[in-house]
mmCIF file of C-alpha atoms in Angstrom:
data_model
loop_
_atom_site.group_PDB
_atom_site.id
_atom_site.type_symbol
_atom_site.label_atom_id
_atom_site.label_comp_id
_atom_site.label_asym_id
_atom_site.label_seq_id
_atom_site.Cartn_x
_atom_site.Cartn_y
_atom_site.Cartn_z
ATOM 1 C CA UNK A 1 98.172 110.325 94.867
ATOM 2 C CA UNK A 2 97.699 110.188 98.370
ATOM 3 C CA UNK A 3 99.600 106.726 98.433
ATOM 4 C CA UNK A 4 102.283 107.692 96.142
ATOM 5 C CA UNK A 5 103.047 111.066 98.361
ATOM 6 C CA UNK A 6 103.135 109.425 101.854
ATOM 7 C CA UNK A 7 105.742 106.572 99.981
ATOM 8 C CA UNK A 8 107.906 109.723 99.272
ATOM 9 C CA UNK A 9 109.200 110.534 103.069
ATOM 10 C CA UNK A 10 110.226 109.248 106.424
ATOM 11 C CA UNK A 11 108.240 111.804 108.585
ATOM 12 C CA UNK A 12 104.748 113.035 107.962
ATOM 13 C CA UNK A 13 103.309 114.406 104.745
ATOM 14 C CA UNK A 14 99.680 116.772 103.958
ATOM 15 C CA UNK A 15 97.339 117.306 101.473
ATOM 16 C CA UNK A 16 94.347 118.326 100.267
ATOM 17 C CA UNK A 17 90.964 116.215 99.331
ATOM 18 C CA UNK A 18 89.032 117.582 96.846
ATOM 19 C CA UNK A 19 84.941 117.056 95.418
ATOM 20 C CA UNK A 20 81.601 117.728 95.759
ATOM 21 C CA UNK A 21 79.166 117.438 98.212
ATOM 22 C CA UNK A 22 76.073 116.094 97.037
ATOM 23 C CA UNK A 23 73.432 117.173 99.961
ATOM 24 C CA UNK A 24 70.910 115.660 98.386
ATOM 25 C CA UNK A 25 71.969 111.852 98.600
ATOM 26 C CA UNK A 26 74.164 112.783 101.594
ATOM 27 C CA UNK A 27 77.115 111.742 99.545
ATOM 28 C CA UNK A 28 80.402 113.407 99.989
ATOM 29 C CA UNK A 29 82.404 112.562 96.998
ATOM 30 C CA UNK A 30 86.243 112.805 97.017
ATOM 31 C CA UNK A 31 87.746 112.798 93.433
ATOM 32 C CA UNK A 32 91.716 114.066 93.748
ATOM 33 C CA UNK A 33 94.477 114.616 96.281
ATOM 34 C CA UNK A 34 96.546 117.570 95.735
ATOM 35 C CA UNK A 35 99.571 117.345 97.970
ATOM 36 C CA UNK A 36 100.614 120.737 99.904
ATOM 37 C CA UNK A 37 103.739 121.814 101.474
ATOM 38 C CA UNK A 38 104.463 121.209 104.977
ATOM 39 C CA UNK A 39 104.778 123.961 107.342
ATOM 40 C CA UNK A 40 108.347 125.187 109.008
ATOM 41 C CA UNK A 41 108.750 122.915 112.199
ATOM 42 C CA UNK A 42 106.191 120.488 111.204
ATOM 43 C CA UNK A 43 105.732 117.062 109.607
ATOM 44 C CA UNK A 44 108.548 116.482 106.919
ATOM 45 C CA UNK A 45 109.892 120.256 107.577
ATOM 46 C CA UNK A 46 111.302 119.116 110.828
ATOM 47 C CA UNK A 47 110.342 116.470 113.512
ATOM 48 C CA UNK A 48 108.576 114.214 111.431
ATOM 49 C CA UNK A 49 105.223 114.034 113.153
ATOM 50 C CA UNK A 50 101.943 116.583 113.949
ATOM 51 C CA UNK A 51 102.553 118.087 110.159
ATOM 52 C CA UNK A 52 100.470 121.266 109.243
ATOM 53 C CA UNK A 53 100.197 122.682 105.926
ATOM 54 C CA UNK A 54 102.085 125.436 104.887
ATOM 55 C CA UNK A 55 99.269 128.598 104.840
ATOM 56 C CA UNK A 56 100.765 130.269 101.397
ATOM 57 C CA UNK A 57 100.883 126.901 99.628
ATOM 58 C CA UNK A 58 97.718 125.444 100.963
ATOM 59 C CA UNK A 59 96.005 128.810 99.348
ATOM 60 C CA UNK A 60 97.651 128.484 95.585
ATOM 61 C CA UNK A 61 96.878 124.700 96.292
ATOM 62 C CA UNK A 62 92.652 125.594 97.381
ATOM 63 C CA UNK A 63 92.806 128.276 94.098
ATOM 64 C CA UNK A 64 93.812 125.356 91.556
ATOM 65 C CA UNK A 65 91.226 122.757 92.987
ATOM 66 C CA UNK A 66 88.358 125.396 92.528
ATOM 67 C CA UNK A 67 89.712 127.762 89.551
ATOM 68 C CA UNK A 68 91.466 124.787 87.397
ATOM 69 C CA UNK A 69 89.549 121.905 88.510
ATOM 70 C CA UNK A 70 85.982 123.729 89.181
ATOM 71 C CA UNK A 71 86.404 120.643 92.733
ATOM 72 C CA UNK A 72 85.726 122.420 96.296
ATOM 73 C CA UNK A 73 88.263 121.185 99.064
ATOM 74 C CA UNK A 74 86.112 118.579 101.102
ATOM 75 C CA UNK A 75 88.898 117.061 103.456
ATOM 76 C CA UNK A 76 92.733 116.821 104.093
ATOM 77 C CA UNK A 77 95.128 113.546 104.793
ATOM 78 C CA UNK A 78 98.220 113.184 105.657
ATOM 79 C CA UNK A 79 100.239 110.373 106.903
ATOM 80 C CA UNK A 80 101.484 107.992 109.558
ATOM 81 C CA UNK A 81 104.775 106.876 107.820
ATOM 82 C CA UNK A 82 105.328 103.523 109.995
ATOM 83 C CA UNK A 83 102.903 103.355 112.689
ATOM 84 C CA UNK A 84 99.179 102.736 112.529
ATOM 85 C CA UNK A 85 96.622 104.527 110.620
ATOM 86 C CA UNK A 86 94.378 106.154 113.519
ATOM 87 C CA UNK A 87 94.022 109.391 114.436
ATOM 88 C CA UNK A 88 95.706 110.722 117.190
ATOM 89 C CA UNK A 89 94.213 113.376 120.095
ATOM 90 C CA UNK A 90 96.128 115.804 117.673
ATOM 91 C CA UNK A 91 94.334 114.859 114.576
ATOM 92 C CA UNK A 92 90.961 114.364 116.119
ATOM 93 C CA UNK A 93 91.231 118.189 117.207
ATOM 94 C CA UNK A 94 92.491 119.438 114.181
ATOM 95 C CA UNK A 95 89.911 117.890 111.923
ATOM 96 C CA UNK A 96 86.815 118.859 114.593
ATOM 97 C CA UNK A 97 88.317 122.596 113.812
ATOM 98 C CA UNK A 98 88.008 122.373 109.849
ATOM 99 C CA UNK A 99 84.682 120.456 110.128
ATOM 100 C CA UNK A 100 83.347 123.632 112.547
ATOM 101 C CA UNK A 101 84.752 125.761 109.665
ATOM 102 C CA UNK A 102 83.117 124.208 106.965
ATOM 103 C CA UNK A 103 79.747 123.884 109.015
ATOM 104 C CA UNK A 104 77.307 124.884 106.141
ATOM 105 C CA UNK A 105 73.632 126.963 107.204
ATOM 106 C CA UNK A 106 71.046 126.205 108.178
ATOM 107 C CA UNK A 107 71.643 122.584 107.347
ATOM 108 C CA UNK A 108 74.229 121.888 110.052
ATOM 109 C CA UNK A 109 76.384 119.761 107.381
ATOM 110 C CA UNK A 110 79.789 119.516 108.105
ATOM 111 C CA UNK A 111 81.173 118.378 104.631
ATOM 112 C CA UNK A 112 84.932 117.952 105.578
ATOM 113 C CA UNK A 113 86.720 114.523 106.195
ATOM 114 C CA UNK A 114 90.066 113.117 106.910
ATOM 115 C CA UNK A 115 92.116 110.455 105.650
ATOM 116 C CA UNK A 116 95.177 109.063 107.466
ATOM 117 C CA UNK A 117 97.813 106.971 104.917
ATOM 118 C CA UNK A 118 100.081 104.368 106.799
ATOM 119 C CA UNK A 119 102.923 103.207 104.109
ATOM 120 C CA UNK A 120 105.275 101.733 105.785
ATOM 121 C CA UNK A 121 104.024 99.921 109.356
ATOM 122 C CA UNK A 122 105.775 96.874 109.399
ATOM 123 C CA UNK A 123 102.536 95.145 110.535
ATOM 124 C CA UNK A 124 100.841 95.702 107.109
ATOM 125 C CA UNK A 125 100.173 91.947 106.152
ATOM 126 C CA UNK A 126 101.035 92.739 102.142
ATOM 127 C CA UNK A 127 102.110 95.456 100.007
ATOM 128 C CA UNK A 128 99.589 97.944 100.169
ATOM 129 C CA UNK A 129 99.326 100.958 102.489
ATOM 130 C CA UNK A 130 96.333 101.363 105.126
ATOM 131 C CA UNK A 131 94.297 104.065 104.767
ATOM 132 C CA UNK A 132 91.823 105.471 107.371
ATOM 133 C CA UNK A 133 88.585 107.716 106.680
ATOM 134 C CA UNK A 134 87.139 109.415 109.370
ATOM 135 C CA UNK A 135 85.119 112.590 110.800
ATOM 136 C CA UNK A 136 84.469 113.762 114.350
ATOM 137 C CA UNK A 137 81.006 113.330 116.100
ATOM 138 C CA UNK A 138 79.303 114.934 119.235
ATOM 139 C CA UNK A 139 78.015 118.410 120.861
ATOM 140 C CA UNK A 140 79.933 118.293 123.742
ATOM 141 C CA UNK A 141 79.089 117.976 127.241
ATOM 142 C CA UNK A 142 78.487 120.258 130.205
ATOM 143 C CA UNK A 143 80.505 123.025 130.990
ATOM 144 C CA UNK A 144 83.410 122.083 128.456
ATOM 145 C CA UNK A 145 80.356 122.206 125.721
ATOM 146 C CA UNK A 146 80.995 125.802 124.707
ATOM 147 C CA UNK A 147 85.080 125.615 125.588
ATOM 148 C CA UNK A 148 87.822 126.045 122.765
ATOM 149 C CA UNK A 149 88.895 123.312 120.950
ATOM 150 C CA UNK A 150 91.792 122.056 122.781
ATOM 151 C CA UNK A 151 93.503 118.705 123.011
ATOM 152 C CA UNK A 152 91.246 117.665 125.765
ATOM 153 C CA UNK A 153 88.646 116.737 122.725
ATOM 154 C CA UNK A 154 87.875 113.430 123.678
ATOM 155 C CA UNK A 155 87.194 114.751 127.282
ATOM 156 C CA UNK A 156 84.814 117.088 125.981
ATOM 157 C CA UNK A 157 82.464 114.742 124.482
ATOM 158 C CA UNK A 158 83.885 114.462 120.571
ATOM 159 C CA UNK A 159 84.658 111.214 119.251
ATOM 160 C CA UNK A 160 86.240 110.055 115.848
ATOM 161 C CA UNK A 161 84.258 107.777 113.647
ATOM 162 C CA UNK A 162 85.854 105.949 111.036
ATOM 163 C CA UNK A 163 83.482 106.232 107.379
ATOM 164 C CA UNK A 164 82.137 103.728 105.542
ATOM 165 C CA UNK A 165 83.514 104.533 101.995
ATOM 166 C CA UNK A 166 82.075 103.145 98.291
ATOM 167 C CA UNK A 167 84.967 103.104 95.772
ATOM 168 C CA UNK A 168 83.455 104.073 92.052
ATOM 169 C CA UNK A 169 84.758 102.937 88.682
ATOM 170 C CA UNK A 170 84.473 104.499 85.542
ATOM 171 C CA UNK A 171 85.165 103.676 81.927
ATOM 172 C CA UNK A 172 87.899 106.476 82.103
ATOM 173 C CA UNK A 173 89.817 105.492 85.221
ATOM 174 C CA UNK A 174 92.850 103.739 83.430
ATOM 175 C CA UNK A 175 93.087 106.929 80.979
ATOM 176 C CA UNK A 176 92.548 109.523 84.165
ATOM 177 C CA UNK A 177 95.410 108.198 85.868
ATOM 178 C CA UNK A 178 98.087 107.843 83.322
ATOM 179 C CA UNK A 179 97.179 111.491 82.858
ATOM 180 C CA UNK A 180 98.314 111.695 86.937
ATOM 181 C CA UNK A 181 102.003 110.993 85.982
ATOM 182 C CA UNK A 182 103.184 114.437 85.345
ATOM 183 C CA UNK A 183 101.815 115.314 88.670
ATOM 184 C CA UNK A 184 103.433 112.152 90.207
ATOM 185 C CA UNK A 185 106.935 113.409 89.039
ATOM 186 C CA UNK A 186 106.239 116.894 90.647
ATOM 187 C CA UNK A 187 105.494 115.461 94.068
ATOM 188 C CA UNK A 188 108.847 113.123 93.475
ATOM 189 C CA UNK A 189 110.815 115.908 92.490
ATOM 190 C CA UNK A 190 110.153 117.946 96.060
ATOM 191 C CA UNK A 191 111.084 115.383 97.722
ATOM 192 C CA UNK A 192 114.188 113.555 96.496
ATOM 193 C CA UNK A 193 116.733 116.089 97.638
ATOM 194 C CA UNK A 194 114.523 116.122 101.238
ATOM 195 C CA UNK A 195 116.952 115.163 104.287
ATOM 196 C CA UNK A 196 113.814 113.365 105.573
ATOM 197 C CA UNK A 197 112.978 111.367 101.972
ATOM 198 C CA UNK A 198 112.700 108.051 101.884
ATOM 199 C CA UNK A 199 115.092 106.334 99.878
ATOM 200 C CA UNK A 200 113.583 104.220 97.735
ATOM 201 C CA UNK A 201 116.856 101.490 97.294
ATOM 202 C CA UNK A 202 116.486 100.442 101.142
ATOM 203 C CA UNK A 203 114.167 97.865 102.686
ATOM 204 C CA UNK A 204 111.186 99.220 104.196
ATOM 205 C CA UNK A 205 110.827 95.953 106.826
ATOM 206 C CA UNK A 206 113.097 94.103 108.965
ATOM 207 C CA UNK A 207 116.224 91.947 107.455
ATOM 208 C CA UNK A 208 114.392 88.716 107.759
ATOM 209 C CA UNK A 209 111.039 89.600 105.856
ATOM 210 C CA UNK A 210 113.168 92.149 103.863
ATOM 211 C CA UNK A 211 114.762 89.070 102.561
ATOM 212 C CA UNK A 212 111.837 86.625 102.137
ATOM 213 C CA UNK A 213 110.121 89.406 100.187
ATOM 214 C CA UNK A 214 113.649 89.971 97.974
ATOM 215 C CA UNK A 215 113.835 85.940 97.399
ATOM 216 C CA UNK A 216 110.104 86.021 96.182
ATOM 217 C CA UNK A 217 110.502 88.788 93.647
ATOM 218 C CA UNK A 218 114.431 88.968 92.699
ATOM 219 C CA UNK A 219 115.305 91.048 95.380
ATOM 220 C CA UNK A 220 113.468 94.560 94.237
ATOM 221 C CA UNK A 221 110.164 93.901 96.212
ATOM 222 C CA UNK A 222 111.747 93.996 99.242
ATOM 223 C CA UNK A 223 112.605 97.498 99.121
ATOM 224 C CA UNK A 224 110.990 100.802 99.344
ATOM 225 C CA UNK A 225 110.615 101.224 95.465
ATOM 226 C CA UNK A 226 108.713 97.474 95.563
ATOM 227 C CA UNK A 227 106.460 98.613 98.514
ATOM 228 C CA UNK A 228 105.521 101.863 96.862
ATOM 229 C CA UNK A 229 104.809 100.147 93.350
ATOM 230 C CA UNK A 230 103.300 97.363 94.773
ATOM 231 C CA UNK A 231 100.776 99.483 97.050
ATOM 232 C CA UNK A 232 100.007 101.567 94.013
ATOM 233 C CA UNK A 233 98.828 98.615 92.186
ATOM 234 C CA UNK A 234 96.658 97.223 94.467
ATOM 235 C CA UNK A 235 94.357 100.349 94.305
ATOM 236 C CA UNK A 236 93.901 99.911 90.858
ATOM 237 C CA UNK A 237 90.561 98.300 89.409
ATOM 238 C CA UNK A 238 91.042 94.776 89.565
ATOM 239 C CA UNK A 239 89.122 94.916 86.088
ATOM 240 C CA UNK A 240 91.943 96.923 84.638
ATOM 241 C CA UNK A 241 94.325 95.105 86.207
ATOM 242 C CA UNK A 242 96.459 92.988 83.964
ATOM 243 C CA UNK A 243 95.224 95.682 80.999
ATOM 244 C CA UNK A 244 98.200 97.311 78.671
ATOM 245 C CA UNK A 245 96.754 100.676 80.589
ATOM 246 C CA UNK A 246 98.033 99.492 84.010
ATOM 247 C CA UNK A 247 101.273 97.826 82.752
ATOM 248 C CA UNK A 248 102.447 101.325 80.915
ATOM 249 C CA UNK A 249 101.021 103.255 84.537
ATOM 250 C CA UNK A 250 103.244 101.344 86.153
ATOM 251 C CA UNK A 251 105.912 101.444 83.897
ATOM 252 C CA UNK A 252 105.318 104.937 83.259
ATOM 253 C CA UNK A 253 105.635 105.277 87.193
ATOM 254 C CA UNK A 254 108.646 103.445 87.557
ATOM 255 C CA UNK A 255 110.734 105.478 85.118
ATOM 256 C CA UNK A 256 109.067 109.025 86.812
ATOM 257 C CA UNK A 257 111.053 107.336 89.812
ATOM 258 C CA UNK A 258 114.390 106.811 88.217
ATOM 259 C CA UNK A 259 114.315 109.661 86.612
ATOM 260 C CA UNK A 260 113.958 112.027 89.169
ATOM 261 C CA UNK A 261 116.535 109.792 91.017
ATOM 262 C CA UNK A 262 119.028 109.967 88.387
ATOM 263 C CA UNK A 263 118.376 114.390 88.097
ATOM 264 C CA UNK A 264 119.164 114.860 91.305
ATOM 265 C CA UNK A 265 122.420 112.820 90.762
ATOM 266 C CA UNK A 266 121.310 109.287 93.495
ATOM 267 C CA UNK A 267 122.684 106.081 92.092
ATOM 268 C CA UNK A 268 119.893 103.653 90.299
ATOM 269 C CA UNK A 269 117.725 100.847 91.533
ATOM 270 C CA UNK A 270 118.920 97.256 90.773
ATOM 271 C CA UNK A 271 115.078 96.230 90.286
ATOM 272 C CA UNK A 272 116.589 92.942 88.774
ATOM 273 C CA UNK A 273 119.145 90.781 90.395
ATOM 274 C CA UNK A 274 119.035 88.465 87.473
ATOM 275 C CA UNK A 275 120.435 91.440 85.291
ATOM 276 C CA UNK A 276 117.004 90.978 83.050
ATOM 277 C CA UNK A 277 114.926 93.941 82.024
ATOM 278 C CA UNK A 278 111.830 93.062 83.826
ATOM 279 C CA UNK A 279 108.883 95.440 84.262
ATOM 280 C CA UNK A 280 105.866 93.217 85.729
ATOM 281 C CA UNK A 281 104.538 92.839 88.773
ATOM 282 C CA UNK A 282 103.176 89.167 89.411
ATOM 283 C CA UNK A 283 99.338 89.564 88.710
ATOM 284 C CA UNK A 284 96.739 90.262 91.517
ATOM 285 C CA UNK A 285 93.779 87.684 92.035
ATOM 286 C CA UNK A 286 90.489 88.514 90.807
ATOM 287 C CA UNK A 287 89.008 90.625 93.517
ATOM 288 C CA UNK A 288 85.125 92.324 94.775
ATOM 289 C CA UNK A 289 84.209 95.242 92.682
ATOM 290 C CA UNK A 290 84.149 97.059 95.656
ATOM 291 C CA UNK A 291 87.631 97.205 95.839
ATOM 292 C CA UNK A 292 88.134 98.976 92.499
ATOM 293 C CA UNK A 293 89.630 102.418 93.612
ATOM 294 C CA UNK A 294 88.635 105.734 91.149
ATOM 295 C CA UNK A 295 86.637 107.685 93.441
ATOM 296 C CA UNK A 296 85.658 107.821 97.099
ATOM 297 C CA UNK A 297 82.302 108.379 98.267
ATOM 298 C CA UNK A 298 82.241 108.521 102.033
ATOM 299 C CA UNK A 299 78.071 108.126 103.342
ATOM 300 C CA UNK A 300 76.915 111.030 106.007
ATOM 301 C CA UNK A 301 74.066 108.501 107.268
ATOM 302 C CA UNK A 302 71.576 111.263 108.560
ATOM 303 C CA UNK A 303 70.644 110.959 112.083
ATOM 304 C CA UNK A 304 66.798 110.213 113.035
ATOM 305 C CA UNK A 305 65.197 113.954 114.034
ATOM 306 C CA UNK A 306 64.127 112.454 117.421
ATOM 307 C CA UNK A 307 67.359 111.113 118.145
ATOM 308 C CA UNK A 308 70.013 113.580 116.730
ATOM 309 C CA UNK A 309 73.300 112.718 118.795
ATOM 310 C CA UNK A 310 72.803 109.061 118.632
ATOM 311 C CA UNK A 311 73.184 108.341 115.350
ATOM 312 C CA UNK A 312 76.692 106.904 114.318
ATOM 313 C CA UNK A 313 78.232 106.473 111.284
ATOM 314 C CA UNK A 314 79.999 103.564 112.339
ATOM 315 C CA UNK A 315 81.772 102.478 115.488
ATOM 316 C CA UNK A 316 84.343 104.521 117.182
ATOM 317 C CA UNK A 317 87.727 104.199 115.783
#
């Protein structure tokens, strides 16, 4: 979902991550991204960048994780459409707020995490999207210790780790997300009539690998609806990959696309310049478990008690 969503416009998008925090195994477990509107003057309501949620949406969307779902929200992401996925001062401050919020007695756990999506940078080396996980670490320092969070974060001792995350499979992955499409075709419909959407018929990279990528895959790949579907299928478990499951997901996802463009009256995708009715995408090469995507578990590695602010969870980002 989180892919899918930041495919859908040209300026920043936000959502919500929600789980279960297992204190126990110090496992924070992230099972679905709900996307939430933006607010007025942010993100893909206006500039395109610093996006905020919008406060009466991001409520009905925290009541359906918890009521519907019986999930608790345990992060947020949102995106950098076409430049890197790391944080900026911005982000860094925002998500050292939420963790503060979510600070949990008399533990000290700070179960909250981010997750920054990066669809279109040009400097992706295939298909699929970069995606960043991180928290914020430190106490402070001096004097600024006890200041308000401000955008001088950095400068008062807090630093953004990036999180070492385990992706889980399960028997019912393929059948969970071909239940996701009815979703998927919500999040397309908000945002197909958006000034800022992206439109799906245009290349996503320059002319010249625009066109190697179009002369590789008869011309379709090349543009944004290629990138999107592409990206998708790379997070899907390599097991499942070339399984009748994933071909109708992506099928399934492909129409949900043309349909919504066709509704709100844009002109169709040639996804054939041959004039065949082709559907597959070449298959992927056998690939690690670990990079089966269902789940993400991100690992709070608990600091040693004599040495409680030098603990990392991994280097700096």
């Amino acid at each position: 979902m989180m892919d899918f969503h930041a495919h859908l416009d040209r300026h920043e998008i936000i959502g919500l991550l929600a789980g279960a925090w297992l204190p126990e195994q110090r496992l924070l477990r992230v099972e679905r991204a709900f996307p939430v509107r933006e607010a007025v003057a942010s993100g893909a309501a206006n500039d395109g960048i610093n996006v905020e949620m919008d406060p009466e949406d991001q409520f009905k969307v925290t009541e359906v994780i918890q009521e519907l779902y019986g999930l608790e929200v345990v992060g947020w992401y949102h995106s950098h459409p076409s430049f890197p996925a790391l944080p900026s001062v911005i982000d860094i401050a925002n998500q050292l707020q939420m963790q503060q919020q979510f600070r949990q007695a008399p533990s000290g756990d700070e179960p909250y995490i981010a997750a920054i999506v990066s669809p279109y940078d040009k400097r992706l080396p295939g298909l699929q999207s970069s995606v960043t996980w991180f928290r914020v670490e430190g106490k402070g320092n001096g004097a600024a210790a006890g200041a308000p969070i401000g955008l001088n974060v950095l400068e008062q001792g807090y630093v953004p780790m990036e999180l070492q995350t385990e992706r889980l499979l399960r028997q019912s992955t393929p059948h969970s997300l071909l239940r996701l499409l009815p979703a998927l075709r919500i999040t397309a419909q908000r945002y197909v009539t958006k000034r800022s959407a992206a439109n799906l018929a245009t290349a996503w990279r320059p002319p010249a690998a625009a066109a190697a990528a179009a002369a590789e895959s008869d011309g379709w790949l090349g543009t944004r609806l290629g990138k999107l579907l592409g990206s998708v299928r790379e997070w899907w478990p390599r097991r499942y990959n070339n399984s009748v499951e994933s071909q109708q997901f992506i099928d399934g996802l492909r129409a949900v696309l043309m349909d919504v463009r066709q509704a709100a009256g844009l002109p169709p995708i040639d996804t054939d310049t041959r004039g065949e009715a082709t559907s597959n995408l070449a298959p992927l090469p056998a690939a690690a478990p670990s990079a089966a995507a269902a789940a993400v578990t991100a690992a709070f590695k608990q600091p040693p008690p004599q040495q409680p602010q030098q603990q990392q969870t991994s280097p700096p980002l």
